[in-house]
mmCIF file with all atom_site columns, C-alpha atoms in Angstrom:
data_model
loop_
_atom_site.group_PDB
_atom_site.id
_atom_site.type_symbol
_atom_site.label_atom_id
_atom_site.label_alt_id
_atom_site.label_comp_id
_atom_site.label_asym_id
_atom_site.label_entity_id
_atom_site.label_seq_id
_atom_site.pdbx_PDB_ins_code
_atom_site.Cartn_x
_atom_site.Cartn_y
_atom_site.Cartn_z
_atom_site.occupancy
_atom_site.B_iso_or_equiv
_atom_site.pdbx_formal_charge
_atom_site.auth_seq_id
_atom_site.auth_comp_id
_atom_site.auth_asym_id
_atom_site.auth_atom_id
_atom_site.pdbx_PDB_model_num
ATOM 1   C CA . UNK O 1 1   ? -10.605 73.655 46.875 1.00 0.00 ? 1   UNK O CA 1
ATOM 2   C CA . UNK O 1 2   ? -8.255  76.362 47.397 1.00 0.00 ? 2   UNK O CA 1
ATOM 3   C CA . UNK O 1 3   ? -7.249  78.901 45.515 1.00 0.00 ? 3   UNK O CA 1
ATOM 4   C CA . UNK O 1 4   ? -3.949  79.307 43.528 1.00 0.00 ? 4   UNK O CA 1
ATOM 5   C CA . UNK O 1 5   ? -1.542  82.459 42.533 1.00 0.00 ? 5   UNK O CA 1
ATOM 6   C CA . UNK O 1 6   ? 0.485   82.525 39.288 1.00 0.00 ? 6   UNK O CA 1
ATOM 7   C CA . UNK O 1 7   ? 2.385   84.688 37.476 1.00 0.00 ? 7   UNK O CA 1
ATOM 8   C CA . UNK O 1 8   ? 0.243   85.689 34.512 1.00 0.00 ? 8   UNK O CA 1
ATOM 9   C CA . UNK O 1 9   ? 3.039   85.089 31.728 1.00 0.00 ? 9   UNK O CA 1
ATOM 10  C CA . UNK O 1 10  ? 6.843   84.030 31.676 1.00 0.00 ? 10  UNK O CA 1
ATOM 11  C CA . UNK O 1 11  ? 9.786   83.665 28.864 1.00 0.00 ? 11  UNK O CA 1
ATOM 12  C CA . UNK O 1 12  ? 12.113  80.925 28.948 1.00 0.00 ? 12  UNK O CA 1
ATOM 13  C CA . UNK O 1 13  ? 15.446  80.496 26.804 1.00 0.00 ? 13  UNK O CA 1
ATOM 14  C CA . UNK O 1 14  ? 15.103  76.937 25.034 1.00 0.00 ? 14  UNK O CA 1
ATOM 15  C CA . UNK O 1 15  ? 17.353  74.449 26.840 1.00 0.00 ? 15  UNK O CA 1
ATOM 16  C CA . UNK O 1 16  ? 17.239  76.348 29.910 1.00 0.00 ? 16  UNK O CA 1
ATOM 17  C CA . UNK O 1 17  ? 15.520  75.008 33.091 1.00 0.00 ? 17  UNK O CA 1
ATOM 18  C CA . UNK O 1 18  ? 11.956  76.916 33.157 1.00 0.00 ? 18  UNK O CA 1
ATOM 19  C CA . UNK O 1 19  ? 10.834  77.249 36.974 1.00 0.00 ? 19  UNK O CA 1
ATOM 20  C CA . UNK O 1 20  ? 6.996   78.144 37.065 1.00 0.00 ? 20  UNK O CA 1
ATOM 21  C CA . UNK O 1 21  ? 5.918   79.508 40.747 1.00 0.00 ? 21  UNK O CA 1
ATOM 22  C CA . UNK O 1 22  ? 2.532   78.885 42.419 1.00 0.00 ? 22  UNK O CA 1
ATOM 23  C CA . UNK O 1 23  ? 1.279   79.973 45.797 1.00 0.00 ? 23  UNK O CA 1
ATOM 24  C CA . UNK O 1 24  ? -1.573  78.030 47.355 1.00 0.00 ? 24  UNK O CA 1
ATOM 25  C CA . UNK O 1 25  ? -1.502  79.571 50.948 1.00 0.00 ? 25  UNK O CA 1
ATOM 26  C CA . UNK O 1 26  ? -4.865  78.246 52.309 1.00 0.00 ? 26  UNK O CA 1
ATOM 27  C CA . UNK O 1 27  ? -4.108  74.536 50.961 1.00 0.00 ? 27  UNK O CA 1
ATOM 28  C CA . UNK O 1 28  ? -5.602  71.856 52.864 1.00 0.00 ? 28  UNK O CA 1
ATOM 29  C CA . UNK O 1 29  ? -3.877  68.912 54.460 1.00 0.00 ? 29  UNK O CA 1
ATOM 30  C CA . UNK O 1 30  ? -5.473  66.713 52.526 1.00 0.00 ? 30  UNK O CA 1
ATOM 31  C CA . UNK O 1 31  ? -5.005  68.787 49.139 1.00 0.00 ? 31  UNK O CA 1
ATOM 32  C CA . UNK O 1 32  ? -2.611  67.707 46.644 1.00 0.00 ? 32  UNK O CA 1
ATOM 33  C CA . UNK O 1 33  ? -1.092  70.297 44.276 1.00 0.00 ? 33  UNK O CA 1
ATOM 34  C CA . UNK O 1 34  ? -1.623  69.241 40.061 1.00 0.00 ? 34  UNK O CA 1
ATOM 35  C CA . UNK O 1 35  ? -0.151  70.943 37.160 1.00 0.00 ? 35  UNK O CA 1
ATOM 36  C CA . UNK O 1 36  ? -1.578  70.778 33.980 1.00 0.00 ? 36  UNK O CA 1
ATOM 37  C CA . UNK O 1 37  ? -0.830  72.578 30.741 1.00 0.00 ? 37  UNK O CA 1
ATOM 38  C CA . UNK O 1 38  ? -2.639  73.455 27.210 1.00 0.00 ? 38  UNK O CA 1
ATOM 39  C CA . UNK O 1 39  ? -1.036  73.709 24.483 1.00 0.00 ? 39  UNK O CA 1
ATOM 40  C CA . UNK O 1 40  ? -2.491  76.379 21.684 1.00 0.00 ? 40  UNK O CA 1
ATOM 41  C CA . UNK O 1 41  ? -6.262  75.159 22.524 1.00 0.00 ? 41  UNK O CA 1
ATOM 42  C CA . UNK O 1 42  ? -5.381  71.853 22.389 1.00 0.00 ? 42  UNK O CA 1
ATOM 43  C CA . UNK O 1 43  ? -6.931  69.566 25.397 1.00 0.00 ? 43  UNK O CA 1
ATOM 44  C CA . UNK O 1 44  ? -5.559  70.099 28.953 1.00 0.00 ? 44  UNK O CA 1
ATOM 45  C CA . UNK O 1 45  ? -2.731  67.750 29.257 1.00 0.00 ? 45  UNK O CA 1
ATOM 46  C CA . UNK O 1 46  ? -1.791  66.379 32.461 1.00 0.00 ? 46  UNK O CA 1
ATOM 47  C CA . UNK O 1 47  ? 1.806   66.970 34.208 1.00 0.00 ? 47  UNK O CA 1
ATOM 48  C CA . UNK O 1 48  ? 2.395   66.124 37.734 1.00 0.00 ? 48  UNK O CA 1
ATOM 49  C CA . UNK O 1 49  ? 0.935   66.151 41.482 1.00 0.00 ? 49  UNK O CA 1
ATOM 50  C CA . UNK O 1 50  ? 2.259   65.929 44.519 1.00 0.00 ? 50  UNK O CA 1
ATOM 51  C CA . UNK O 1 51  ? 1.145   65.960 48.410 1.00 0.00 ? 51  UNK O CA 1
ATOM 52  C CA . UNK O 1 52  ? 4.114   66.848 50.291 1.00 0.00 ? 52  UNK O CA 1
ATOM 53  C CA . UNK O 1 53  ? 6.890   65.344 48.645 1.00 0.00 ? 53  UNK O CA 1
ATOM 54  C CA . UNK O 1 54  ? 9.194   66.524 45.925 1.00 0.00 ? 54  UNK O CA 1
ATOM 55  C CA . UNK O 1 55  ? 7.950   64.504 42.595 1.00 0.00 ? 55  UNK O CA 1
ATOM 56  C CA . UNK O 1 56  ? 9.695   63.899 39.248 1.00 0.00 ? 56  UNK O CA 1
ATOM 57  C CA . UNK O 1 57  ? 8.687   62.291 36.341 1.00 0.00 ? 57  UNK O CA 1
ATOM 58  C CA . UNK O 1 58  ? 9.473   62.008 32.644 1.00 0.00 ? 58  UNK O CA 1
ATOM 59  C CA . UNK O 1 59  ? 8.119   65.475 31.525 1.00 0.00 ? 59  UNK O CA 1
ATOM 60  C CA . UNK O 1 60  ? 8.832   67.679 34.988 1.00 0.00 ? 60  UNK O CA 1
ATOM 61  C CA . UNK O 1 61  ? 9.589   67.830 38.400 1.00 0.00 ? 61  UNK O CA 1
ATOM 62  C CA . UNK O 1 62  ? 7.537   69.304 41.638 1.00 0.00 ? 62  UNK O CA 1
ATOM 63  C CA . UNK O 1 63  ? 9.009   71.314 44.199 1.00 0.00 ? 63  UNK O CA 1
ATOM 64  C CA . UNK O 1 64  ? 6.705   71.454 47.330 1.00 0.00 ? 64  UNK O CA 1
ATOM 65  C CA . UNK O 1 65  ? 7.870   73.713 49.735 1.00 0.00 ? 65  UNK O CA 1
ATOM 66  C CA . UNK O 1 66  ? 7.857   72.493 53.875 1.00 0.00 ? 66  UNK O CA 1
ATOM 67  C CA . UNK O 1 67  ? 4.475   74.264 54.706 1.00 0.00 ? 67  UNK O CA 1
ATOM 68  C CA . UNK O 1 68  ? 3.479   73.520 51.398 1.00 0.00 ? 68  UNK O CA 1
ATOM 69  C CA . UNK O 1 69  ? 1.915   76.977 50.676 1.00 0.00 ? 69  UNK O CA 1
ATOM 70  C CA . UNK O 1 70  ? 4.023   76.948 47.844 1.00 0.00 ? 70  UNK O CA 1
ATOM 71  C CA . UNK O 1 71  ? 5.430   74.871 45.071 1.00 0.00 ? 71  UNK O CA 1
ATOM 72  C CA . UNK O 1 72  ? 7.675   75.090 41.565 1.00 0.00 ? 72  UNK O CA 1
ATOM 73  C CA . UNK O 1 73  ? 6.927   73.481 38.729 1.00 0.00 ? 73  UNK O CA 1
ATOM 74  C CA . UNK O 1 74  ? 10.577  72.816 37.056 1.00 0.00 ? 74  UNK O CA 1
ATOM 75  C CA . UNK O 1 75  ? 10.758  71.947 33.094 1.00 0.00 ? 75  UNK O CA 1
ATOM 76  C CA . UNK O 1 76  ? 14.614  70.580 33.041 1.00 0.00 ? 76  UNK O CA 1
ATOM 77  C CA . UNK O 1 77  ? 15.149  71.419 29.590 1.00 0.00 ? 77  UNK O CA 1
ATOM 78  C CA . UNK O 1 78  ? 12.778  73.942 27.874 1.00 0.00 ? 78  UNK O CA 1
ATOM 79  C CA . UNK O 1 79  ? 11.931  73.283 24.359 1.00 0.00 ? 79  UNK O CA 1
ATOM 80  C CA . UNK O 1 80  ? 9.575   75.070 21.846 1.00 0.00 ? 80  UNK O CA 1
ATOM 81  C CA . UNK O 1 81  ? 7.019   72.837 21.991 1.00 0.00 ? 81  UNK O CA 1
ATOM 82  C CA . UNK O 1 82  ? 7.016   73.414 25.816 1.00 0.00 ? 82  UNK O CA 1
ATOM 83  C CA . UNK O 1 83  ? 5.232   76.561 25.095 1.00 0.00 ? 83  UNK O CA 1
ATOM 84  C CA . UNK O 1 84  ? 1.700   76.406 26.482 1.00 0.00 ? 84  UNK O CA 1
ATOM 85  C CA . UNK O 1 85  ? -0.460  78.057 29.366 1.00 0.00 ? 85  UNK O CA 1
ATOM 86  C CA . UNK O 1 86  ? 0.197   76.084 32.469 1.00 0.00 ? 86  UNK O CA 1
ATOM 87  C CA . UNK O 1 87  ? -2.403  75.830 35.364 1.00 0.00 ? 87  UNK O CA 1
ATOM 88  C CA . UNK O 1 88  ? -1.547  74.791 39.024 1.00 0.00 ? 88  UNK O CA 1
ATOM 89  C CA . UNK O 1 89  ? -4.563  73.348 40.972 1.00 0.00 ? 89  UNK O CA 1
ATOM 90  C CA . UNK O 1 90  ? -5.062  72.069 44.483 1.00 0.00 ? 90  UNK O CA 1
ATOM 91  C CA . UNK O 1 91  ? -7.853  69.529 44.654 1.00 0.00 ? 91  UNK O CA 1
ATOM 92  C CA . UNK O 1 92  ? -8.678  66.697 47.062 1.00 0.00 ? 92  UNK O CA 1
ATOM 93  C CA . UNK O 1 93  ? -7.548  63.417 45.696 1.00 0.00 ? 93  UNK O CA 1
ATOM 94  C CA . UNK O 1 94  ? -11.036 61.880 44.966 1.00 0.00 ? 94  UNK O CA 1
ATOM 95  C CA . UNK O 1 95  ? -13.412 60.898 42.816 1.00 0.00 ? 95  UNK O CA 1
ATOM 96  C CA . UNK O 1 96  ? -15.959 63.550 41.845 1.00 0.00 ? 96  UNK O CA 1
ATOM 97  C CA . UNK O 1 97  ? -13.387 66.213 42.328 1.00 0.00 ? 97  UNK O CA 1
ATOM 98  C CA . UNK O 1 98  ? -13.568 68.946 39.548 1.00 0.00 ? 98  UNK O CA 1
ATOM 99  C CA . UNK O 1 99  ? -10.715 70.900 38.249 1.00 0.00 ? 99  UNK O CA 1
ATOM 100 C CA . UNK O 1 100 ? -10.558 74.360 39.016 1.00 0.00 ? 100 UNK O CA 1
ATOM 101 C CA . UNK O 1 101 ? -8.616  76.246 36.607 1.00 0.00 ? 101 UNK O CA 1
ATOM 102 C CA . UNK O 1 102 ? -7.214  79.672 36.983 1.00 0.00 ? 102 UNK O CA 1
ATOM 103 C CA . UNK O 1 103 ? -5.668  81.817 35.037 1.00 0.00 ? 103 UNK O CA 1
ATOM 104 C CA . UNK O 1 104 ? -2.408  80.069 34.836 1.00 0.00 ? 104 UNK O CA 1
ATOM 105 C CA . UNK O 1 105 ? 1.073   81.146 33.196 1.00 0.00 ? 105 UNK O CA 1
ATOM 106 C CA . UNK O 1 106 ? 1.645   81.505 30.200 1.00 0.00 ? 106 UNK O CA 1
ATOM 107 C CA . UNK O 1 107 ? 5.058   80.266 29.057 1.00 0.00 ? 107 UNK O CA 1
ATOM 108 C CA . UNK O 1 108 ? 6.721   81.287 25.839 1.00 0.00 ? 108 UNK O CA 1
ATOM 109 C CA . UNK O 1 109 ? 9.637   79.181 25.028 1.00 0.00 ? 109 UNK O CA 1
ATOM 110 C CA . UNK O 1 110 ? 11.868  81.485 23.116 1.00 0.00 ? 110 UNK O CA 1
ATOM 111 C CA . UNK O 1 111 ? 15.110  79.873 20.836 1.00 0.00 ? 111 UNK O CA 1
ATOM 112 C CA . UNK I 2 1   ? -3.757  52.389 24.682 1.00 0.00 ? 1   UNK I CA 1
ATOM 113 C CA . UNK I 2 2   ? -6.453  54.922 23.186 1.00 0.00 ? 2   UNK I CA 1
ATOM 114 C CA . UNK I 2 3   ? -6.710  58.485 24.657 1.00 0.00 ? 3   UNK I CA 1
ATOM 115 C CA . UNK I 2 4   ? -9.720  59.997 25.469 1.00 0.00 ? 4   UNK I CA 1
ATOM 116 C CA . UNK I 2 5   ? -11.689 60.749 22.175 1.00 0.00 ? 5   UNK I CA 1
ATOM 117 C CA . UNK I 2 6   ? -14.320 63.298 20.991 1.00 0.00 ? 6   UNK I CA 1
ATOM 118 C CA . UNK I 2 7   ? -16.029 64.019 17.774 1.00 0.00 ? 7   UNK I CA 1
ATOM 119 C CA . UNK I 2 8   ? -16.616 65.543 15.771 1.00 0.00 ? 8   UNK I CA 1
ATOM 120 C CA . UNK I 2 9   ? -13.680 67.669 16.207 1.00 0.00 ? 9   UNK I CA 1
ATOM 121 C CA . UNK I 2 10  ? -15.238 70.878 14.710 1.00 0.00 ? 10  UNK I CA 1
ATOM 122 C CA . UNK I 2 11  ? -19.028 71.510 14.621 1.00 0.00 ? 11  UNK I CA 1
ATOM 123 C CA . UNK I 2 12  ? -20.949 73.917 13.102 1.00 0.00 ? 12  UNK I CA 1
ATOM 124 C CA . UNK I 2 13  ? -24.324 74.769 13.790 1.00 0.00 ? 13  UNK I CA 1
ATOM 125 C CA . UNK I 2 14  ? -27.308 77.391 12.965 1.00 0.00 ? 14  UNK I CA 1
ATOM 126 C CA . UNK I 2 15  ? -28.861 79.423 15.303 1.00 0.00 ? 15  UNK I CA 1
ATOM 127 C CA . UNK I 2 16  ? -31.807 77.103 16.875 1.00 0.00 ? 16  UNK I CA 1
ATOM 128 C CA . UNK I 2 17  ? -30.368 73.804 15.590 1.00 0.00 ? 17  UNK I CA 1
ATOM 129 C CA . UNK I 2 18  ? -29.272 70.985 18.338 1.00 0.00 ? 18  UNK I CA 1
ATOM 130 C CA . UNK I 2 19  ? -25.399 69.821 18.947 1.00 0.00 ? 19  UNK I CA 1
ATOM 131 C CA . UNK I 2 20  ? -24.464 66.788 20.272 1.00 0.00 ? 20  UNK I CA 1
ATOM 132 C CA . UNK I 2 21  ? -20.822 66.206 21.406 1.00 0.00 ? 21  UNK I CA 1
ATOM 133 C CA . UNK I 2 22  ? -19.532 62.904 22.054 1.00 0.00 ? 22  UNK I CA 1
ATOM 134 C CA . UNK I 2 23  ? -16.678 61.689 24.221 1.00 0.00 ? 23  UNK I CA 1
ATOM 135 C CA . UNK I 2 24  ? -14.952 58.108 24.495 1.00 0.00 ? 24  UNK I CA 1
ATOM 136 C CA . UNK I 2 25  ? -13.145 57.706 27.863 1.00 0.00 ? 25  UNK I CA 1
ATOM 137 C CA . UNK I 2 26  ? -10.259 55.984 28.307 1.00 0.00 ? 26  UNK I CA 1
ATOM 138 C CA . UNK I 2 27  ? -10.235 52.154 28.670 1.00 0.00 ? 27  UNK I CA 1
ATOM 139 C CA . UNK I 2 28  ? -11.413 51.051 31.821 1.00 0.00 ? 28  UNK I CA 1
ATOM 140 C CA . UNK I 2 29  ? -12.314 54.777 32.984 1.00 0.00 ? 29  UNK I CA 1
ATOM 141 C CA . UNK I 2 30  ? -15.922 54.837 34.275 1.00 0.00 ? 30  UNK I CA 1
ATOM 142 C CA . UNK I 2 31  ? -16.180 58.459 35.397 1.00 0.00 ? 31  UNK I CA 1
ATOM 143 C CA . UNK I 2 32  ? -16.641 61.485 32.525 1.00 0.00 ? 32  UNK I CA 1
ATOM 144 C CA . UNK I 2 33  ? -16.255 65.274 32.920 1.00 0.00 ? 33  UNK I CA 1
ATOM 145 C CA . UNK I 2 34  ? -17.416 68.289 30.800 1.00 0.00 ? 34  UNK I CA 1
ATOM 146 C CA . UNK I 2 35  ? -15.583 71.358 30.178 1.00 0.00 ? 35  UNK I CA 1
ATOM 147 C CA . UNK I 2 36  ? -16.338 74.350 28.452 1.00 0.00 ? 36  UNK I CA 1
ATOM 148 C CA . UNK I 2 37  ? -13.580 77.082 27.446 1.00 0.00 ? 37  UNK I CA 1
ATOM 149 C CA . UNK I 2 38  ? -15.108 80.253 26.036 1.00 0.00 ? 38  UNK I CA 1
ATOM 150 C CA . UNK I 2 39  ? -12.982 82.101 23.734 1.00 0.00 ? 39  UNK I CA 1
ATOM 151 C CA . UNK I 2 40  ? -10.077 83.410 25.276 1.00 0.00 ? 40  UNK I CA 1
ATOM 152 C CA . UNK I 2 41  ? -11.059 82.272 28.883 1.00 0.00 ? 41  UNK I CA 1
ATOM 153 C CA . UNK I 2 42  ? -10.175 79.320 31.165 1.00 0.00 ? 42  UNK I CA 1
ATOM 154 C CA . UNK I 2 43  ? -11.574 76.089 31.374 1.00 0.00 ? 43  UNK I CA 1
ATOM 155 C CA . UNK I 2 44  ? -15.093 76.031 33.134 1.00 0.00 ? 44  UNK I CA 1
ATOM 156 C CA . UNK I 2 45  ? -16.449 72.553 34.843 1.00 0.00 ? 45  UNK I CA 1
ATOM 157 C CA . UNK I 2 46  ? -19.820 71.800 33.423 1.00 0.00 ? 46  UNK I CA 1
ATOM 158 C CA . UNK I 2 47  ? -20.926 68.349 34.367 1.00 0.00 ? 47  UNK I CA 1
ATOM 159 C CA . UNK I 2 48  ? -19.644 65.401 35.890 1.00 0.00 ? 48  UNK I CA 1
ATOM 160 C CA . UNK I 2 49  ? -20.939 61.541 35.138 1.00 0.00 ? 49  UNK I CA 1
ATOM 161 C CA . UNK I 2 50  ? -20.616 58.139 36.049 1.00 0.00 ? 50  UNK I CA 1
ATOM 162 C CA . UNK I 2 51  ? -22.053 55.229 33.720 1.00 0.00 ? 51  UNK I CA 1
ATOM 163 C CA . UNK I 2 52  ? -25.688 55.958 33.745 1.00 0.00 ? 52  UNK I CA 1
ATOM 164 C CA . UNK I 2 53  ? -25.563 58.591 36.644 1.00 0.00 ? 53  UNK I CA 1
ATOM 165 C CA . UNK I 2 54  ? -25.341 62.216 36.608 1.00 0.00 ? 54  UNK I CA 1
ATOM 166 C CA . UNK I 2 55  ? -23.305 62.759 39.962 1.00 0.00 ? 55  UNK I CA 1
ATOM 167 C CA . UNK I 2 56  ? -22.598 66.652 39.746 1.00 0.00 ? 56  UNK I CA 1
ATOM 168 C CA . UNK I 2 57  ? -23.922 69.104 37.110 1.00 0.00 ? 57  UNK I CA 1
ATOM 169 C CA . UNK I 2 58  ? -23.521 72.213 38.928 1.00 0.00 ? 58  UNK I CA 1
ATOM 170 C CA . UNK I 2 59  ? -21.463 74.101 36.315 1.00 0.00 ? 59  UNK I CA 1
ATOM 171 C CA . UNK I 2 60  ? -24.320 73.154 33.315 1.00 0.00 ? 60  UNK I CA 1
ATOM 172 C CA . UNK I 2 61  ? -26.699 75.958 32.440 1.00 0.00 ? 61  UNK I CA 1
ATOM 173 C CA . UNK I 2 62  ? -30.336 75.710 33.561 1.00 0.00 ? 62  UNK I CA 1
ATOM 174 C CA . UNK I 2 63  ? -31.718 75.279 30.298 1.00 0.00 ? 63  UNK I CA 1
ATOM 175 C CA . UNK I 2 64  ? -30.709 73.482 26.800 1.00 0.00 ? 64  UNK I CA 1
ATOM 176 C CA . UNK I 2 65  ? -28.140 71.520 28.191 1.00 0.00 ? 65  UNK I CA 1
ATOM 177 C CA . UNK I 2 66  ? -27.958 68.074 29.137 1.00 0.00 ? 66  UNK I CA 1
ATOM 178 C CA . UNK I 2 67  ? -25.655 65.174 29.148 1.00 0.00 ? 67  UNK I CA 1
ATOM 179 C CA . UNK I 2 68  ? -25.754 61.442 29.824 1.00 0.00 ? 68  UNK I CA 1
ATOM 180 C CA . UNK I 2 69  ? -23.554 58.738 29.740 1.00 0.00 ? 69  UNK I CA 1
ATOM 181 C CA . UNK I 2 70  ? -25.289 55.130 29.313 1.00 0.00 ? 70  UNK I CA 1
ATOM 182 C CA . UNK I 2 71  ? -24.180 51.712 29.976 1.00 0.00 ? 71  UNK I CA 1
ATOM 183 C CA . UNK I 2 72  ? -23.191 51.165 26.506 1.00 0.00 ? 72  UNK I CA 1
ATOM 184 C CA . UNK I 2 73  ? -21.317 53.795 24.312 1.00 0.00 ? 73  UNK I CA 1
ATOM 185 C CA . UNK I 2 74  ? -19.799 57.272 24.701 1.00 0.00 ? 74  UNK I CA 1
ATOM 186 C CA . UNK I 2 75  ? -21.008 60.184 26.836 1.00 0.00 ? 75  UNK I CA 1
ATOM 187 C CA . UNK I 2 76  ? -22.852 62.661 25.221 1.00 0.00 ? 76  UNK I CA 1
ATOM 188 C CA . UNK I 2 77  ? -23.329 66.608 25.917 1.00 0.00 ? 77  UNK I CA 1
ATOM 189 C CA . UNK I 2 78  ? -26.461 68.000 24.106 1.00 0.00 ? 78  UNK I CA 1
ATOM 190 C CA . UNK I 2 79  ? -27.223 71.614 23.449 1.00 0.00 ? 79  UNK I CA 1
ATOM 191 C CA . UNK I 2 80  ? -30.504 72.434 22.092 1.00 0.00 ? 80  UNK I CA 1
ATOM 192 C CA . UNK I 2 81  ? -31.547 75.447 20.338 1.00 0.00 ? 81  UNK I CA 1
ATOM 193 C CA . UNK I 2 82  ? -27.662 76.762 20.046 1.00 0.00 ? 82  UNK I CA 1
ATOM 194 C CA . UNK I 2 83  ? -27.328 80.426 20.556 1.00 0.00 ? 83  UNK I CA 1
ATOM 195 C CA . UNK I 2 84  ? -24.252 82.349 19.536 1.00 0.00 ? 84  UNK I CA 1
ATOM 196 C CA . UNK I 2 85  ? -22.923 82.203 22.838 1.00 0.00 ? 85  UNK I CA 1
ATOM 197 C CA . UNK I 2 86  ? -22.522 78.645 23.202 1.00 0.00 ? 86  UNK I CA 1
ATOM 198 C CA . UNK I 2 87  ? -19.444 78.796 20.700 1.00 0.00 ? 87  UNK I CA 1
ATOM 199 C CA . UNK I 2 88  ? -16.785 77.226 22.649 1.00 0.00 ? 88  UNK I CA 1
ATOM 200 C CA . UNK I 2 89  ? -14.489 74.357 22.984 1.00 0.00 ? 89  UNK I CA 1
ATOM 201 C CA . UNK I 2 90  ? -16.018 71.565 25.010 1.00 0.00 ? 90  UNK I CA 1
ATOM 202 C CA . UNK I 2 91  ? -13.665 69.235 26.536 1.00 0.00 ? 91  UNK I CA 1
ATOM 203 C CA . UNK I 2 92  ? -14.152 65.970 28.368 1.00 0.00 ? 92  UNK I CA 1
ATOM 204 C CA . UNK I 2 93  ? -11.941 64.396 30.251 1.00 0.00 ? 93  UNK I CA 1
ATOM 205 C CA . UNK I 2 94  ? -12.021 60.864 32.269 1.00 0.00 ? 94  UNK I CA 1
ATOM 206 C CA . UNK I 2 95  ? -10.677 59.961 35.585 1.00 0.00 ? 95  UNK I CA 1
ATOM 207 C CA . UNK I 2 96  ? -7.985  57.081 36.615 1.00 0.00 ? 96  UNK I CA 1
ATOM 208 C CA . UNK I 2 97  ? -10.246 54.548 39.180 1.00 0.00 ? 97  UNK I CA 1
ATOM 209 C CA . UNK I 2 98  ? -7.265  54.327 41.442 1.00 0.00 ? 98  UNK I CA 1
ATOM 210 C CA . UNK I 2 99  ? -5.276  57.878 41.333 1.00 0.00 ? 99  UNK I CA 1
ATOM 211 C CA . UNK I 2 100 ? -8.091  60.362 39.937 1.00 0.00 ? 100 UNK I CA 1
ATOM 212 C CA . UNK I 2 101 ? -5.908  62.037 37.179 1.00 0.00 ? 101 UNK I CA 1
ATOM 213 C CA . UNK I 2 102 ? -7.970  63.357 34.968 1.00 0.00 ? 102 UNK I CA 1
ATOM 214 C CA . UNK I 2 103 ? -7.324  63.156 31.023 1.00 0.00 ? 103 UNK I CA 1
ATOM 215 C CA . UNK I 2 104 ? -8.346  65.237 28.393 1.00 0.00 ? 104 UNK I CA 1
ATOM 216 C CA . UNK I 2 105 ? -9.665  64.527 24.980 1.00 0.00 ? 105 UNK I CA 1
ATOM 217 C CA . UNK I 2 106 ? -8.765  67.031 22.263 1.00 0.00 ? 106 UNK I CA 1
ATOM 218 C CA . UNK I 2 107 ? -11.948 69.057 22.353 1.00 0.00 ? 107 UNK I CA 1
ATOM 219 C CA . UNK I 2 108 ? -14.899 69.388 20.349 1.00 0.00 ? 108 UNK I CA 1
ATOM 220 C CA . UNK I 2 109 ? -14.958 73.081 18.641 1.00 0.00 ? 109 UNK I CA 1
ATOM 221 C CA . UNK I 2 110 ? -18.308 74.113 18.317 1.00 0.00 ? 110 UNK I CA 1
ATOM 222 C CA . UNK I 2 111 ? -19.325 77.301 16.054 1.00 0.00 ? 111 UNK I CA 1
ATOM 223 C CA . UNK I 2 112 ? -22.896 78.491 15.867 1.00 0.00 ? 112 UNK I CA 1
ATOM 224 C CA . UNK I 2 113 ? -23.558 81.235 13.126 1.00 0.00 ? 113 UNK I CA 1
#
């Protein structure tokens, strides 16, 4: 699986959009970009994933650049409960493909 | 629709005892992964199982650790003769059969005294 690079931490104001960048310059054509988050030692929570098109669900939006070398997770209106470590992971979408967690981005949402 | 269930949530064992961690996947999921998170570290893959089969155990320590996922019942991660270094949070995840997302349980926090 390709490696990813994320900033170690970032702050965000409550109610504002949080934009979390991720670089994955060695991503392969069949690898998807997945985002998970872990809120204070809870089990990681699946957020969203995409291949090349932008994706949106009830939690977040995922913007993938045209060359697929980077992506941005957008939390449109951050709340205090969004404080967590966010992980960007690239992997082939197939049975048996484990998730490889890097350091992630520690996001602190401030009032 | 119940999520992934793990029990116990907290487990305290003395050095040398055995620890058994259980994971019940989401309904309809037959693939289970186990991950370990040491204090202040990221999650690390341990083992991937399907019903009655271990598919990938490349992340399992060579000794004292074993896993199973029987035809009936939960997946079990077993740690024999626990040592203090086994103290960690152990998470299991089950995988959707069509889209391959993994959904995690709340974890079992093992403390070895």
